[in-house]
CSV table of N, CA and C in Angstrom, one decimal:
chain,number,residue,atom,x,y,z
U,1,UNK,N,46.9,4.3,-0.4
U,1,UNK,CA,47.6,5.2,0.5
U,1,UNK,C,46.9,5.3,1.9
U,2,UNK,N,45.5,5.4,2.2
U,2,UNK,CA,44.9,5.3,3.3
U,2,UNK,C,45.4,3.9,4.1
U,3,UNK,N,45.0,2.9,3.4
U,3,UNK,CA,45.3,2.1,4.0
U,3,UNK,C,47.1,1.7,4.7
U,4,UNK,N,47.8,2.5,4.1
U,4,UNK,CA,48.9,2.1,4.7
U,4,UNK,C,49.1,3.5,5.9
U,5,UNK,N,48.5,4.3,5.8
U,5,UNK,CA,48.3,5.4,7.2
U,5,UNK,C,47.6,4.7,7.8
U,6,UNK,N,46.3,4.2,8.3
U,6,UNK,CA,45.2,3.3,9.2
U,6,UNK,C,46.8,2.4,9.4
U,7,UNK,N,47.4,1.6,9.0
U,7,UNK,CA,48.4,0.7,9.1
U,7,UNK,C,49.4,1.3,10.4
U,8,UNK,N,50.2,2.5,10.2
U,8,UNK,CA,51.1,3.5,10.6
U,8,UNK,C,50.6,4.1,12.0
U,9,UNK,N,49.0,4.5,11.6
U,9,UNK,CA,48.5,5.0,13.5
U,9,UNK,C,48.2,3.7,13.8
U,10,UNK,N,48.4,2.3,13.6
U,10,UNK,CA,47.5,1.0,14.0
U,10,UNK,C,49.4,0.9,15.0
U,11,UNK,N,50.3,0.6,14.3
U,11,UNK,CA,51.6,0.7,14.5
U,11,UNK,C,51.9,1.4,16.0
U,12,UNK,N,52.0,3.1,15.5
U,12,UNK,CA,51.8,4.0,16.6
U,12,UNK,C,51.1,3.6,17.7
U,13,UNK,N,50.0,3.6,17.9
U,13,UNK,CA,49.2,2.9,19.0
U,13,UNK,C,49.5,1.9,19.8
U,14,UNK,N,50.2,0.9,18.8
U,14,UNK,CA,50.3,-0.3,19.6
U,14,UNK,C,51.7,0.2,20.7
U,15,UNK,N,52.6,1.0,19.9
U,15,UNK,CA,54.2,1.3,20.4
U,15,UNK,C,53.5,1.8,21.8
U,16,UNK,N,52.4,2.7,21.8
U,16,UNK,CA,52.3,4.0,22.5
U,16,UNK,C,52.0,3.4,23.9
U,17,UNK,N,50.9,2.2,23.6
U,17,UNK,CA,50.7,1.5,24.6
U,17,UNK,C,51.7,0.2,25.4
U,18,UNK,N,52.5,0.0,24.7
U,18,UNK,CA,53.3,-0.8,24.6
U,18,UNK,C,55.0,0.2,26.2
U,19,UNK,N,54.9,1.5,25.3
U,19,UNK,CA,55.7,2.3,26.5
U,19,UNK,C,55.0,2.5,27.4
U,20,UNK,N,53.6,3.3,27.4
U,20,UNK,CA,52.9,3.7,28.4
U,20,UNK,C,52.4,2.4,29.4
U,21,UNK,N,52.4,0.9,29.1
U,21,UNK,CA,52.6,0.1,30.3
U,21,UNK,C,53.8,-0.1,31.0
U,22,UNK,N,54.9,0.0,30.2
U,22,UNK,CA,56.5,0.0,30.7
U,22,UNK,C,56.4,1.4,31.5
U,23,UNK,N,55.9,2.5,31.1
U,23,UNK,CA,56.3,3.3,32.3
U,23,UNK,C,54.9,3.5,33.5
U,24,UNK,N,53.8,3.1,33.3
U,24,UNK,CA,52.9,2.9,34.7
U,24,UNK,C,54.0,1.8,35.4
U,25,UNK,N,54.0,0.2,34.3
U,25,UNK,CA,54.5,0.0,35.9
U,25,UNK,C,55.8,0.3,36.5
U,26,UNK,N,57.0,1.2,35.5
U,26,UNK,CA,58.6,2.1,36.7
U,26,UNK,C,57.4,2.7,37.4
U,27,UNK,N,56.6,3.8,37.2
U,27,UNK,CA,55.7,4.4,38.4
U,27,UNK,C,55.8,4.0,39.5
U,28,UNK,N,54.4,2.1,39.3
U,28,UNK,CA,54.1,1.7,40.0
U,28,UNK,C,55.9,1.4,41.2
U,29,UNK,N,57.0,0.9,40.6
U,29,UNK,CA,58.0,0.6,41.2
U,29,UNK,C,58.6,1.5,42.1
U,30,UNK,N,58.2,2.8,41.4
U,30,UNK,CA,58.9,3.8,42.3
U,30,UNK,C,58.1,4.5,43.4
U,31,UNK,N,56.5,4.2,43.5
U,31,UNK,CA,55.6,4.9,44.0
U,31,UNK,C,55.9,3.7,45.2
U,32,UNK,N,55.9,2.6,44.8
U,32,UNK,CA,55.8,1.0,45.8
U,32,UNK,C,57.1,1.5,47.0
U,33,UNK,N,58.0,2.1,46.1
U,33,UNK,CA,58.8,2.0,46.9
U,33,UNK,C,59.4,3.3,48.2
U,34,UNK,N,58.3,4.7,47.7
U,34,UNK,CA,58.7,5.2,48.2
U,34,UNK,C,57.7,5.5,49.5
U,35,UNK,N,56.5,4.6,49.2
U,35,UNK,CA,55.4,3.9,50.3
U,35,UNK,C,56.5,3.1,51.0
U,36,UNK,N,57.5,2.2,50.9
U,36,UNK,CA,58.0,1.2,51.8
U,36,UNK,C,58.9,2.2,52.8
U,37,UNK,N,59.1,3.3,52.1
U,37,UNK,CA,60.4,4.3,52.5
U,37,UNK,C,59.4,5.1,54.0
U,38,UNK,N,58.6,5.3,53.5
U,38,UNK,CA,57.3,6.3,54.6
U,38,UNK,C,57.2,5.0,55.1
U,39,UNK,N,57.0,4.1,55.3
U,39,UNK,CA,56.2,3.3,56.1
U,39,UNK,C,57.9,2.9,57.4
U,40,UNK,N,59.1,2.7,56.6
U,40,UNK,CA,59.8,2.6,57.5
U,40,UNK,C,60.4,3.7,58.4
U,41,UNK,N,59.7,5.0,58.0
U,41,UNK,CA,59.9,5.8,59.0
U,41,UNK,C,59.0,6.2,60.0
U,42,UNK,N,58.0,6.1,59.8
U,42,UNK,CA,57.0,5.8,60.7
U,42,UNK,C,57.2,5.3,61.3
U,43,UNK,N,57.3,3.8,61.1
U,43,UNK,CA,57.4,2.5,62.2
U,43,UNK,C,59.1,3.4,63.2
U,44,UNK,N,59.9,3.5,62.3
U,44,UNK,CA,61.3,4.5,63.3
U,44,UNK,C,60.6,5.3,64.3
U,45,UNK,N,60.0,6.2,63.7
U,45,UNK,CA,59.6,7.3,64.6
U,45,UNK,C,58.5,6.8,65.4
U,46,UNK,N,57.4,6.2,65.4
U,46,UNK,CA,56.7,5.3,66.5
U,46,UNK,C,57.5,5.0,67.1
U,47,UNK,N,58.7,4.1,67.2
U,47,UNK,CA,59.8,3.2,68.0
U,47,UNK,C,60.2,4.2,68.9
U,48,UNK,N,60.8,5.3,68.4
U,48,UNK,CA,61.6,6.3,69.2
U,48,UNK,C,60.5,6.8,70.1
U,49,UNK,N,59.0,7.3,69.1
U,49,UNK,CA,58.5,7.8,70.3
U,49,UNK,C,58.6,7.3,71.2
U,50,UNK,N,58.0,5.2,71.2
U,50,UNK,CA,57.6,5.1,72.4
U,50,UNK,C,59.0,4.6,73.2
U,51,UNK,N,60.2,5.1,72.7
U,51,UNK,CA,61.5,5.0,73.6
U,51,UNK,C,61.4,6.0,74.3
U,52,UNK,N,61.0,7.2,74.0
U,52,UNK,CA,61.1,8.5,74.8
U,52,UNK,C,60.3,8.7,75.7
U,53,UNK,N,58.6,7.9,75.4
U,53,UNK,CA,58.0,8.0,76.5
U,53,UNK,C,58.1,6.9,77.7
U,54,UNK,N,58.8,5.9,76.9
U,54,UNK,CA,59.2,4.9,78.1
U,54,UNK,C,60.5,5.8,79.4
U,55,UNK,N,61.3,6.3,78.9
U,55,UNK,CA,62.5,7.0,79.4
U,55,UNK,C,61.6,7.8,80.3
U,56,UNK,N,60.8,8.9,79.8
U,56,UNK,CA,60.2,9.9,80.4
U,56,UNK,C,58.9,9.1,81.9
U,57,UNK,N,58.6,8.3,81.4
U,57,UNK,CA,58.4,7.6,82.7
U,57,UNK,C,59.3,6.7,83.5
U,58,UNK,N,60.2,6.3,82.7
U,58,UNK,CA,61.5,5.7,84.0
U,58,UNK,C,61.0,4.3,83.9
U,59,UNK,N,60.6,3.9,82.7
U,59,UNK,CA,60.4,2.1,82.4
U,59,UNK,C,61.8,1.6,81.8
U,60,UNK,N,63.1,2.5,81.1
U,60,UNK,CA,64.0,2.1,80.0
U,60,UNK,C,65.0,2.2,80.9
């Protein structure tokens, strides 16, 4: 009987790790992506700044 419980958490364990890498890496996918989302707005909003300071000095 022990040995088929040792067996069952050996089972459990492997599943547990087995989901818990499938969802680090959706994380990783969704974290990746919402770094790409900030980064393209930044680069936006740098752009516009330096549109508005170009305007405001009369280079545009």
């Amino acid at each position: 009987m022990s040995m088929d419980l040792r067996d069952v958490a050996a089972g459990e364990r492997r599943f547990d790790e087995k989901e818990g890498g499938r969802r680090v890496a959706e994380l990783d996918r969704k974290m990746s992506r919402i770094m790409v989302t900030c980064q393209s707005v930044e680069i936006r909003e740098t752009l516009v700044g330096s549109e508005m300071k170009g305007k405001r000095l009369g280079k545009l």
